[in-house]
XYZ file of C-alpha atoms in Angstrom:
681
model
C -4.642 0.796 17.704
C -2.062 -1.322 15.905
C -3.562 -3.815 13.465
C -1.450 -6.726 12.128
C -1.265 -6.521 8.339
C -1.217 -9.442 5.888
C 2.294 -9.864 4.479
C 4.315 -11.620 1.783
C 5.601 -14.139 4.321
C 2.119 -15.597 4.830
C 0.031 -14.421 1.853
C 0.112 -14.270 -1.945
C -1.361 -11.602 -4.216
C -3.987 -12.844 -6.692
C -6.008 -10.991 -9.332
C -9.820 -11.006 -9.208
C -12.498 -9.154 -11.225
C -13.158 -5.554 -10.206
C -16.719 -6.090 -9.039
C -18.941 -5.709 -6.005
C -16.968 -5.000 -2.830
C -13.616 -5.223 -4.659
C -13.610 -2.131 -6.852
C -11.479 0.990 -6.895
C -8.966 0.893 -4.073
C -10.513 -2.076 -2.251
C -8.648 -5.374 -1.944
C -9.967 -8.506 -0.280
C -8.331 -10.223 2.679
C -9.414 -13.299 4.673
C -12.108 -12.389 7.169
C -10.071 -13.564 10.146
C -6.998 -11.464 9.312
C -8.256 -8.159 10.722
C -8.835 -8.031 14.442
C -10.005 -4.385 14.296
C -13.331 -3.441 12.714
C -12.423 -1.979 9.301
C -15.560 0.115 8.877
C -18.025 -0.012 6.020
C -15.516 0.867 3.307
C -12.456 -1.088 4.505
C -9.357 -0.431 6.576
C -6.970 2.184 5.047
C -3.464 0.854 4.303
C -0.487 1.388 1.999
C 0.391 -1.390 -0.477
C 3.994 -1.338 -1.726
C 5.340 -3.590 -4.501
C 9.106 -3.976 -4.776
C 9.026 -6.030 -7.977
C 10.381 -3.190 -10.124
C 13.498 -1.036 -9.932
C 11.556 1.655 -8.091
C 8.986 0.534 -5.506
C 5.362 1.263 -6.417
C 3.023 2.351 -3.619
C -0.738 2.791 -3.645
C -3.383 3.659 -1.090
C -5.793 0.744 -0.574
C -8.648 -0.336 1.648
C -8.610 -3.810 3.167
C -12.034 -5.453 2.951
C -12.392 -8.687 4.989
C -14.376 -11.288 3.038
C -15.330 -14.793 4.123
C -14.917 -15.959 0.501
C -11.200 -15.028 0.415
C -9.190 -18.107 1.491
C -6.464 -17.957 4.119
C -3.090 -16.996 2.731
C -4.571 -14.944 -0.132
C -4.863 -11.185 -0.767
C -7.316 -10.553 -3.644
C -6.362 -7.500 -5.768
C -8.960 -6.273 -8.265
C -7.861 -6.078 -11.891
C -8.181 -2.281 -12.217
C -5.941 -1.613 -9.246
C -3.476 -4.287 -10.376
C -3.184 -2.629 -13.804
C -2.301 0.696 -12.192
C 0.348 -1.037 -10.098
C 1.813 -2.936 -13.063
C 0.844 -6.287 -11.561
C -0.265 -8.607 -14.385
C -2.056 -11.950 -14.449
C 0.427 -14.824 -14.215
C 3.148 -12.745 -12.583
C 4.046 -13.310 -8.966
C 5.235 -10.546 -6.688
C 7.091 -12.011 -3.750
C 8.456 -8.760 -2.309
C 5.480 -6.677 -1.166
C 4.039 -5.359 2.051
C 1.015 -3.678 3.590
C 1.510 -0.885 6.129
C -0.918 0.985 8.359
C -0.170 4.728 8.068
C -1.916 7.858 9.450
C -4.915 9.229 7.523
C -5.569 12.981 7.214
C -8.735 14.640 5.801
C -8.432 16.654 2.574
C -9.695 20.223 2.972
C -9.341 21.342 -0.645
C -8.300 19.645 -3.869
C -7.640 20.949 -7.382
C -7.605 18.368 -10.174
C -6.141 18.989 -13.622
C -7.520 17.205 -16.650
C -5.240 15.635 -19.232
C -8.085 15.114 -21.726
C -9.441 17.311 -24.484
C -13.037 17.030 -23.378
C -15.789 19.559 -22.659
C -15.503 21.157 -19.249
C -19.056 20.254 -18.307
C -18.507 16.592 -19.162
C -15.351 16.336 -17.047
C -16.929 18.160 -14.126
C -19.979 15.883 -14.246
C -17.822 12.729 -14.360
C -15.854 13.848 -11.300
C -19.000 14.799 -9.426
C -20.707 11.473 -10.141
C -17.673 9.236 -9.582
C -18.234 8.889 -5.839
C -14.866 10.378 -4.804
C -15.704 10.769 -1.074
C -13.784 8.056 0.705
C -10.980 7.989 -1.901
C -7.495 7.722 -0.404
C -4.332 9.383 -1.717
C -0.784 8.531 -0.732
C 1.364 11.634 -0.121
C 4.938 10.337 -0.527
C 7.799 11.873 1.462
C 9.416 13.274 -1.711
C 8.562 16.932 -2.315
C 8.594 16.654 -6.137
C 6.399 13.558 -6.405
C 3.357 13.893 -8.674
C -0.052 12.820 -7.388
C -2.898 11.442 -9.491
C -6.525 10.667 -8.730
C -8.217 7.842 -10.629
C -11.808 8.800 -11.389
C -13.957 5.718 -12.081
C -15.646 5.928 -15.457
C -13.376 8.770 -16.611
C -9.595 9.033 -16.458
C -6.715 9.911 -14.163
C -6.492 13.542 -13.044
C -3.288 15.187 -11.878
C -3.426 16.821 -8.455
C -2.652 20.479 -9.121
C -3.219 21.588 -5.530
C -4.040 19.892 -2.240
C -4.495 21.089 1.328
C -4.413 18.412 4.036
C -2.368 19.665 6.951
C 0.949 19.927 5.124
C 2.267 16.522 6.227
C 4.016 14.041 3.918
C 4.341 10.298 4.162
C 0.640 10.001 5.093
C -2.622 8.885 3.548
C -5.212 11.592 2.918
C -8.918 11.002 2.412
C -11.315 12.955 0.206
C -14.524 13.616 2.092
C -17.979 14.926 1.297
C -16.898 18.337 2.676
C -13.721 18.548 0.602
C -13.661 21.574 -1.723
C -12.874 20.094 -5.157
C -11.981 22.190 -8.213
C -11.378 21.123 -11.798
C -8.678 22.900 -13.780
C -8.493 22.546 -17.566
C -5.500 23.992 -19.379
C -6.100 26.442 -22.210
C -3.924 24.170 -24.326
C -6.581 21.446 -24.018
C -9.818 23.355 -23.676
C -10.727 26.516 -25.566
C -12.402 29.271 -23.568
C -13.901 32.574 -24.655
C -13.592 35.180 -21.888
C -15.168 38.591 -21.454
C -13.704 40.646 -18.614
C -15.958 43.236 -16.986
C -13.803 45.845 -15.216
C -15.552 48.041 -12.666
C -14.480 51.676 -13.185
C -16.893 53.337 -10.751
C -15.654 55.987 -8.348
C -15.244 53.579 -5.426
C -12.417 51.825 -7.313
C -10.176 54.805 -6.472
C -10.115 53.982 -2.726
C -6.496 53.069 -1.749
C -7.408 50.473 0.890
C -5.468 47.491 -0.558
C -2.602 47.066 1.933
C 1.005 46.591 0.971
C 3.112 44.324 3.153
C 5.860 46.055 5.134
C 8.245 44.504 7.675
C 7.793 45.960 11.153
C 4.675 47.955 10.313
C 2.394 48.942 13.175
C -0.618 47.860 11.105
C -0.264 44.094 11.480
C 2.536 43.830 8.911
C 0.924 46.193 6.400
C 1.814 49.805 5.726
C -0.707 52.527 6.482
C -0.584 53.669 2.869
C -2.390 51.257 0.551
C -2.787 50.771 -3.195
C -5.910 51.930 -5.018
C -8.343 49.220 -5.974
C -7.991 50.093 -9.657
C -4.192 49.794 -9.433
C -4.553 46.250 -8.131
C -6.978 45.388 -10.938
C -4.561 46.674 -13.604
C -1.698 44.617 -12.122
C -3.829 41.466 -12.093
C -4.884 41.962 -15.723
C -1.229 42.301 -16.758
C -0.569 38.976 -14.981
C -3.364 37.462 -17.056
C -1.687 38.683 -20.241
C 1.724 37.303 -19.281
C 0.257 33.891 -18.572
C -1.782 33.838 -21.794
C 1.334 34.546 -23.830
C 2.888 31.299 -22.532
C -0.045 29.131 -23.607
C -0.562 27.645 -27.042
C -3.225 25.141 -27.919
C -6.947 25.355 -28.448
C -8.137 28.645 -29.965
C -9.463 30.995 -27.280
C -10.775 34.522 -27.537
C -10.705 37.456 -25.128
C -12.516 40.765 -24.803
C -12.597 43.446 -22.095
C -15.346 45.908 -21.201
C -15.217 48.672 -18.634
C -18.405 49.709 -16.926
C -19.900 52.315 -14.609
C -23.549 53.194 -15.220
C -22.647 52.674 -18.881
C -20.589 49.967 -20.557
C -17.719 50.634 -22.993
C -15.746 48.184 -25.165
C -11.958 48.707 -24.578
C -10.390 45.521 -26.093
C -10.234 44.818 -28.955
C -10.435 48.441 -29.974
C -12.552 47.658 -33.039
C -15.022 45.511 -31.100
C -15.642 41.784 -31.083
C -13.158 39.338 -29.516
C -9.485 38.632 -30.239
C -7.188 35.641 -29.859
C -4.556 36.272 -27.218
C -2.026 33.488 -26.633
C 1.527 32.423 -27.485
C 0.763 32.851 -31.196
C -0.529 36.396 -30.902
C 1.193 39.165 -32.879
C 2.862 42.208 -31.306
C 0.097 44.700 -32.108
C -2.575 42.633 -30.338
C -0.437 42.322 -27.203
C 0.384 46.015 -27.167
C -3.264 46.923 -27.693
C -4.286 44.891 -24.612
C -1.597 46.539 -22.463
C -2.768 49.987 -23.555
C -6.392 49.091 -22.791
C -5.414 48.045 -19.268
C -3.288 51.145 -18.728
C -6.119 53.578 -19.508
C -8.555 52.041 -17.033
C -9.418 54.800 -14.575
C -12.007 55.266 -11.817
C -14.773 57.628 -12.904
C -17.176 59.740 -10.899
C -20.148 57.575 -11.742
C -22.345 54.838 -10.343
C -22.503 51.133 -11.167
C -24.879 49.255 -13.429
C -23.736 45.638 -13.388
C -26.890 44.366 -15.113
C -26.174 46.379 -18.264
C -22.547 45.170 -18.286
C -23.659 41.518 -18.082
C -26.044 42.052 -20.991
C -23.267 43.463 -23.224
C -20.861 40.655 -22.275
C -23.436 37.994 -23.143
C -24.003 39.601 -26.567
C -20.261 39.471 -27.299
C -20.059 35.773 -26.416
C -23.106 34.978 -28.509
C -21.902 36.872 -31.609
C -18.144 36.231 -31.544
C -17.509 33.135 -29.405
C -16.021 30.038 -31.026
C -18.441 27.090 -31.167
C -17.447 24.397 -28.691
C -15.488 26.741 -26.421
C -16.407 27.483 -22.838
C -18.182 30.834 -22.404
C -17.044 32.745 -19.370
C -17.744 36.201 -17.957
C -15.261 37.415 -15.331
C -16.703 40.248 -13.260
C -14.215 42.340 -11.266
C -15.831 44.823 -8.895
C -15.848 46.113 -5.339
C -19.640 45.884 -5.365
C -20.122 49.452 -4.126
C -23.005 51.674 -5.310
C -25.351 48.698 -5.652
C -28.591 48.352 -3.712
C -30.993 45.445 -3.749
C -34.050 45.701 -5.949
C -37.252 43.649 -6.019
C -39.028 42.640 -2.818
C -36.626 44.676 -0.676
C -37.384 47.853 -2.643
C -40.488 49.974 -2.232
C -42.700 50.474 -5.282
C -39.939 49.404 -7.752
C -40.521 47.257 -10.827
C -37.944 44.491 -11.530
C -36.759 44.405 -15.153
C -34.679 41.509 -16.447
C -32.332 43.859 -18.290
C -31.721 45.917 -15.143
C -31.778 43.297 -12.343
C -28.352 41.552 -12.612
C -29.188 38.403 -10.619
C -32.259 37.532 -12.669
C -30.420 38.352 -15.876
C -27.443 36.155 -15.007
C -29.679 33.245 -14.118
C -31.418 33.556 -17.480
C -28.099 33.728 -19.384
C -26.659 30.680 -17.657
C -29.710 28.491 -18.153
C -30.461 29.469 -21.764
C -27.086 30.295 -23.309
C -24.716 28.233 -21.089
C -22.738 31.345 -20.174
C -20.865 30.896 -16.910
C -19.869 33.705 -14.550
C -16.916 34.003 -12.201
C -16.526 37.001 -9.930
C -13.503 38.587 -8.257
C -14.204 40.935 -5.370
C -11.742 43.775 -4.869
C -11.045 44.744 -1.232
C -12.873 43.588 1.898
C -14.632 45.311 4.766
C -11.657 44.521 7.028
C -9.255 46.264 4.624
C -11.569 49.229 4.282
C -11.994 49.648 8.061
C -8.252 49.399 8.591
C -7.817 52.179 6.026
C -10.411 54.361 7.811
C -8.699 53.657 11.152
C -5.458 55.021 9.705
C -7.068 58.481 9.497
C -8.667 58.417 6.040
C -12.136 59.713 5.275
C -14.649 57.560 3.475
C -18.338 56.951 3.314
C -20.977 54.304 2.798
C -20.696 54.584 -0.984
C -17.033 53.429 -0.785
C -17.642 50.348 1.316
C -16.997 47.096 -0.570
C -20.186 45.080 -0.912
C -19.752 41.553 -2.232
C -23.262 40.333 -1.545
C -24.157 40.882 -5.199
C -21.086 38.970 -6.402
C -22.033 35.992 -4.264
C -25.564 35.935 -5.652
C -24.377 36.275 -9.253
C -21.945 33.394 -8.888
C -24.605 31.221 -7.285
C -27.002 31.552 -10.230
C -24.299 31.863 -12.906
C -22.771 28.399 -12.457
C -19.428 29.702 -11.245
C -17.357 29.259 -8.112
C -17.706 31.171 -4.893
C -16.452 34.675 -5.525
C -12.739 35.182 -4.924
C -12.499 38.197 -2.624
C -9.462 40.037 -1.308
C -6.491 42.153 -2.170
C -3.687 42.024 -4.675
C -2.634 38.432 -3.867
C -6.158 37.114 -4.528
C -6.535 38.933 -7.849
C -3.018 38.048 -9.020
C -3.546 34.376 -8.208
C -6.920 34.266 -9.904
C -5.891 35.958 -13.137
C -2.633 34.020 -13.407
C -4.640 30.818 -13.143
C -7.212 32.085 -15.619
C -4.429 32.746 -18.081
C -3.286 29.130 -17.896
C -6.759 27.647 -18.118
C -10.124 27.451 -16.407
C -10.988 26.367 -12.880
C -14.428 25.335 -11.742
C -15.863 24.125 -8.467
C -17.156 20.536 -8.608
C -20.024 19.307 -6.470
C -19.245 15.799 -5.211
C -21.764 13.015 -5.001
C -21.817 10.444 -2.233
C -19.332 7.605 -1.973
C -20.251 4.391 -3.767
C -20.647 1.693 -1.156
C -19.576 -1.923 -1.800
C -22.037 -4.749 -1.888
C -22.382 -6.917 1.187
C -20.325 -10.099 1.302
C -23.395 -12.276 0.878
C -24.229 -10.822 -2.567
C -20.967 -11.248 -4.442
C -21.352 -10.770 -8.217
C -21.118 -14.048 -10.173
C -17.691 -13.435 -11.758
C -16.115 -12.382 -8.480
C -17.754 -15.247 -6.607
C -16.472 -17.781 -9.152
C -12.973 -16.293 -9.091
C -12.821 -16.507 -5.295
C -14.070 -20.117 -5.388
C -11.314 -21.034 -7.857
C -8.797 -19.301 -5.611
C -9.998 -21.349 -2.662
C -9.608 -24.585 -4.651
C -6.119 -23.588 -5.831
C -5.198 -22.642 -2.302
C -6.295 -26.030 -0.990
C -4.291 -27.784 -3.721
C -1.254 -25.613 -3.001
C -1.638 -26.237 0.712
C -1.727 -29.996 0.072
C 1.352 -29.769 -2.126
C 3.002 -27.589 0.489
C 2.200 -30.152 3.166
C 3.726 -32.873 1.007
C 6.818 -30.767 0.496
C 6.991 -30.078 4.203
C 6.543 -33.765 4.959
C 9.448 -34.570 2.656
C 11.532 -31.975 4.401
C 10.481 -33.336 7.797
C 11.393 -36.906 6.803
C 14.850 -35.880 5.662
C 15.420 -33.787 8.748
C 14.279 -36.641 10.995
C 16.517 -39.082 9.140
C 19.547 -36.889 9.706
C 18.666 -36.429 13.349
C 18.152 -40.185 13.798
C 21.496 -41.010 12.215
C 23.299 -38.507 14.416
C 21.674 -39.776 17.641
C 22.277 -43.421 16.747
C 25.913 -42.689 15.897
C 26.413 -41.125 19.311
C 24.635 -44.107 20.944
C 26.970 -46.529 19.152
C 30.031 -44.659 20.366
C 28.774 -44.254 23.932
C 27.737 -47.941 24.215
C 31.167 -49.002 22.971
C 32.742 -46.834 25.662
C 30.457 -47.758 28.550
C 29.547 -51.353 27.681
C 32.538 -52.475 25.674
C 30.494 -53.172 22.544
C 28.019 -51.146 20.432
C 24.298 -51.595 20.972
C 23.613 -51.101 17.253
C 25.465 -51.839 14.054
C 26.363 -48.684 12.185
C 26.082 -49.920 8.592
C 22.599 -51.553 8.857
C 21.305 -48.437 10.654
C 22.623 -46.119 7.942
C 21.207 -48.257 5.132
C 17.790 -48.569 6.782
C 17.467 -44.841 7.487
C 18.515 -43.807 3.978
C 16.160 -46.322 2.350
C 13.151 -46.217 4.656
C 13.176 -42.705 6.214
C 14.966 -40.201 3.948
C 12.917 -41.275 0.903
C 9.736 -41.705 2.926
C 7.637 -39.007 1.211
C 8.920 -39.078 -2.352
C 9.198 -42.872 -2.631
C 7.717 -44.741 0.360
C 9.629 -48.006 0.707
C 7.455 -51.132 1.062
C 9.839 -52.682 3.605
C 9.815 -49.662 5.940
C 8.752 -51.654 9.018
C 11.062 -54.591 8.390
C 14.127 -52.436 7.672
C 13.789 -50.343 10.811
C 12.775 -53.256 13.080
C 15.931 -55.126 12.091
C 18.300 -52.155 12.257
C 17.143 -50.692 15.576
C 16.713 -53.884 17.617
C 19.524 -53.492 20.176
C 21.786 -56.256 21.407
C 20.367 -58.139 24.403
C 22.000 -57.534 27.722
C 22.423 -60.327 30.269
C 22.445 -57.641 32.971
C 20.876 -54.272 32.156
C 22.315 -51.240 33.994
C 19.601 -49.419 35.889
C 20.259 -46.196 33.925
C 19.337 -47.941 30.649
C 16.149 -49.650 31.814
C 13.655 -46.910 30.867
C 15.238 -45.901 27.525
C 15.454 -49.552 26.428
C 11.863 -50.199 27.516
C 10.699 -47.214 25.413
C 12.703 -48.488 22.465
C 11.208 -51.964 22.902
C 7.682 -50.511 22.958
C 8.311 -48.617 19.700
C 9.633 -51.764 18.057
C 6.543 -53.674 19.174
C 4.385 -50.985 17.505
C 6.420 -51.432 14.348
C 5.998 -55.194 14.356
C 2.249 -54.806 14.944
C 2.004 -52.438 11.977
C 3.904 -54.945 9.890
C 1.359 -57.639 10.737
C -1.807 -55.506 10.518
C -0.919 -53.428 7.466
C 1.589 -50.648 6.788
C 1.050 -47.194 8.247
C 0.366 -44.153 6.114
C 3.099 -41.582 5.558
C 2.025 -39.296 8.391
C 2.032 -42.123 10.936
C 5.437 -43.324 9.754
C 6.903 -39.827 10.158
C 5.398 -39.580 13.641
C 6.908 -42.958 14.579
C 10.364 -41.932 13.327
C 10.085 -38.760 15.379
C 9.308 -40.837 18.483
C 12.221 -43.139 17.657
C 14.623 -40.192 17.383
C 13.374 -38.858 20.735
C 13.859 -42.296 22.345
C 17.365 -42.476 20.891
C 18.190 -39.070 22.402
C 17.075 -40.376 25.808
C 19.202 -43.512 25.358
C 22.250 -41.384 24.502
C 21.761 -39.319 27.656
C 21.552 -42.513 29.765
C 24.673 -44.013 28.156
C 26.632 -40.847 28.812
C 25.856 -41.188 32.524
C 27.554 -44.627 32.701
C 31.244 -44.980 33.642
C 33.795 -46.460 31.287
C 33.771 -50.267 30.949
C 36.291 -52.092 33.256
C 38.698 -54.689 31.829
C 39.965 -57.768 33.806
C 43.654 -57.950 34.902
C 46.228 -58.712 32.206
C 47.063 -62.294 33.579
C 44.805 -64.878 35.180
C 46.598 -64.557 38.564
C 45.889 -60.851 38.679
C 49.621 -60.012 39.092
C 52.050 -58.449 36.728
C 54.415 -60.793 35.003
C 58.133 -60.504 35.232
C 59.575 -57.557 33.504
C 56.236 -55.615 33.342
C 55.334 -52.441 35.157
C 51.944 -51.333 36.415
C 51.071 -49.398 33.243
C 51.705 -52.374 31.012
C 48.565 -53.995 32.421
C 46.339 -51.180 31.039
C 45.443 -51.667 27.399
C 45.590 -48.599 25.202
C 42.305 -46.900 24.271
C 40.563 -48.010 21.102
C 39.810 -45.795 18.137
C 36.784 -44.280 19.887
C 38.744 -43.451 23.025
C 37.103 -46.324 25.000
C 38.951 -49.140 26.629
C 38.038 -52.479 24.949
C 36.377 -54.914 27.341
C 36.802 -58.719 27.133
C 33.282 -59.181 25.831
C 32.531 -61.973 23.351
C 31.795 -60.934 19.760
C 28.848 -62.037 17.674
C 29.539 -64.878 15.319
C 31.255 -63.593 12.242
C 31.958 -60.156 13.816
C 34.762 -61.012 16.288
C 37.755 -58.748 16.583
C 41.182 -59.661 17.926
C 41.508 -60.309 21.657
C 44.659 -59.774 23.729
C 44.096 -62.040 26.764
C 46.974 -63.323 28.926
C 46.693 -66.830 27.394
C 47.170 -65.639 23.832
C 50.528 -66.677 22.345
C 52.888 -63.848 21.666
C 53.272 -64.731 18.016
C 49.558 -64.874 17.254
C 48.503 -63.314 13.981
C 46.483 -60.086 14.421
C 42.798 -60.579 13.723
C 42.998 -64.390 14.267
C 42.614 -65.105 18.010
C 43.395 -68.594 19.274
C 40.784 -70.761 20.990
C 42.648 -70.220 24.262
C 42.277 -66.474 23.888
C 38.534 -66.693 23.121
C 38.073 -68.954 26.107
C 39.916 -66.577 28.408
C 37.717 -63.682 27.232
C 34.435 -65.304 28.250
C 32.871 -63.221 31.088
C 30.720 -64.421 33.899
C 27.098 -63.473 33.169
C 26.698 -61.933 36.617
C 29.598 -59.554 36.124
C 29.635 -58.668 32.404
C 26.678 -58.287 29.974
C 26.189 -60.744 27.155
C 25.268 -59.240 23.749
C 23.184 -61.005 21.195
C 21.213 -59.327 18.353
C 17.583 -60.107 17.571
C 17.160 -62.593 14.744
C 20.559 -64.125 15.419
C 19.791 -66.288 18.439
């Protein structure tokens, strides 16, 4: 459903404290602005600011609040700081858009801080990330960051949310979240336990082959040990690119016994970009000599030896990590599932790992080589196997569960290569998310936020009042211009149709400019008097039927004006309304005047016949400056213009008509209208 969004044309952005319902990504909007129910946490939207060279976009949630005044969008201070929107600045070019929202399936966050892994993981888990929105821009190379309340910003190292761009994605309670910390920022001491039991010789790791009959994989696979050696070489190559916090590495191989293979002299060795040639070559040789042996598997003993190494040679402050690589074969459950067996902590790997994690803070990750599907495909290709060669990752899952690590990574070469390449760059750990932090109800706004919204409401009312005053000024000027234009047309049309103007142009212009145009900024005390004098039309001895209604309306308006003059001046709003009515009445008068025919003039001589030597056209006077034929209508005292009646002497001076001419121009009241202005009777 389409929801109308607040916009810069009707709203302004204002900063408020980051408290209560307006924290994180939440911004407040007037309660009546959202027709759709936004849900408990707000309506998802995209806020874009175009105040800078490059637009800045952020995922937000619109929270309708009764305390937010109309025309305001309240942005909390934390979000504003991330957007570069500061107090006192005004962003006029911004917009809110409703965009699709996709759920996040998995998310890997990378820390930019040199802080203990456990601290960062706890801060992410307790930050209430479920419900957090991320904007995935259309650009492929755009970096994404997640702001973790109470901690810092984390770079998005990996994200799976359907593969779409230009959408909002939402972190949920079921999202798989991992924390990655680079080796350059967080030291880690690693002991690798490499399974060298006989089952590691099974070549059931498929190799991809175009057109193969085995689902894209060739019938001939790679031995499990071969895949392990390749993955360990990837780990080395990645470690040699990293420089930063001091980290140490050791590798043990195990069957039913455990043997130290790197460093050759025991202990742990630094292996990074600063490592010397001999150390690098020694690690490669240790990997190369790993071979499957005709022996069983004792994982418990291997875990015990790895924990001793970390305790004796680990660097204080570094993470302690055991990485177990095994196919899990040759292991059978002990304890309650056994018959008559005694469980010893140094022989039962699950109990031992739980003890090590709780008491020495050692963490375990596990990588499972091969899967049952790979093994069965290998058997189906005609190879002979047995129960002792079947991969069994049940133990790995249990060890990870009690050892504080992630779910075991299980698979073929691609899984091992990806895991060890990542391990070379840093550490990754699964983070357990807490529930989303819900906003407070509207009725329990924190004091600072409540006060800020009250001040906003007062400012908004003051701005609205000032805006109304500005609009009133604009309206008065617009009305004045409209009134002048209509009256000018009425003057011209009355001159054409009646022979004389109904209004005097100069008094009208002066009254409008003084009383109407300056109405809001400087109300004139003689508003009523000025307009009553200027817009009182000349009286007509005989009123054409077409003008009766418009003149009656005009007379009614003038009566209202005179009453206001006697009873006290109107306020500004009433004056503007009256001018609007006057302009409308003048438009109606113009329309009526335009419907009248041109004024008729009497014949050129008193006998009604042409004099000697004149033709028919000589009797028609030429049109005046407005295109209307002048009619022999008497002028007001002091405003007469020259007449050209048949009794006027030929040598008369222009502009000075003789008494005979004025007498000849007098019309009969029943045939021609008589004009006289109010106040001049």
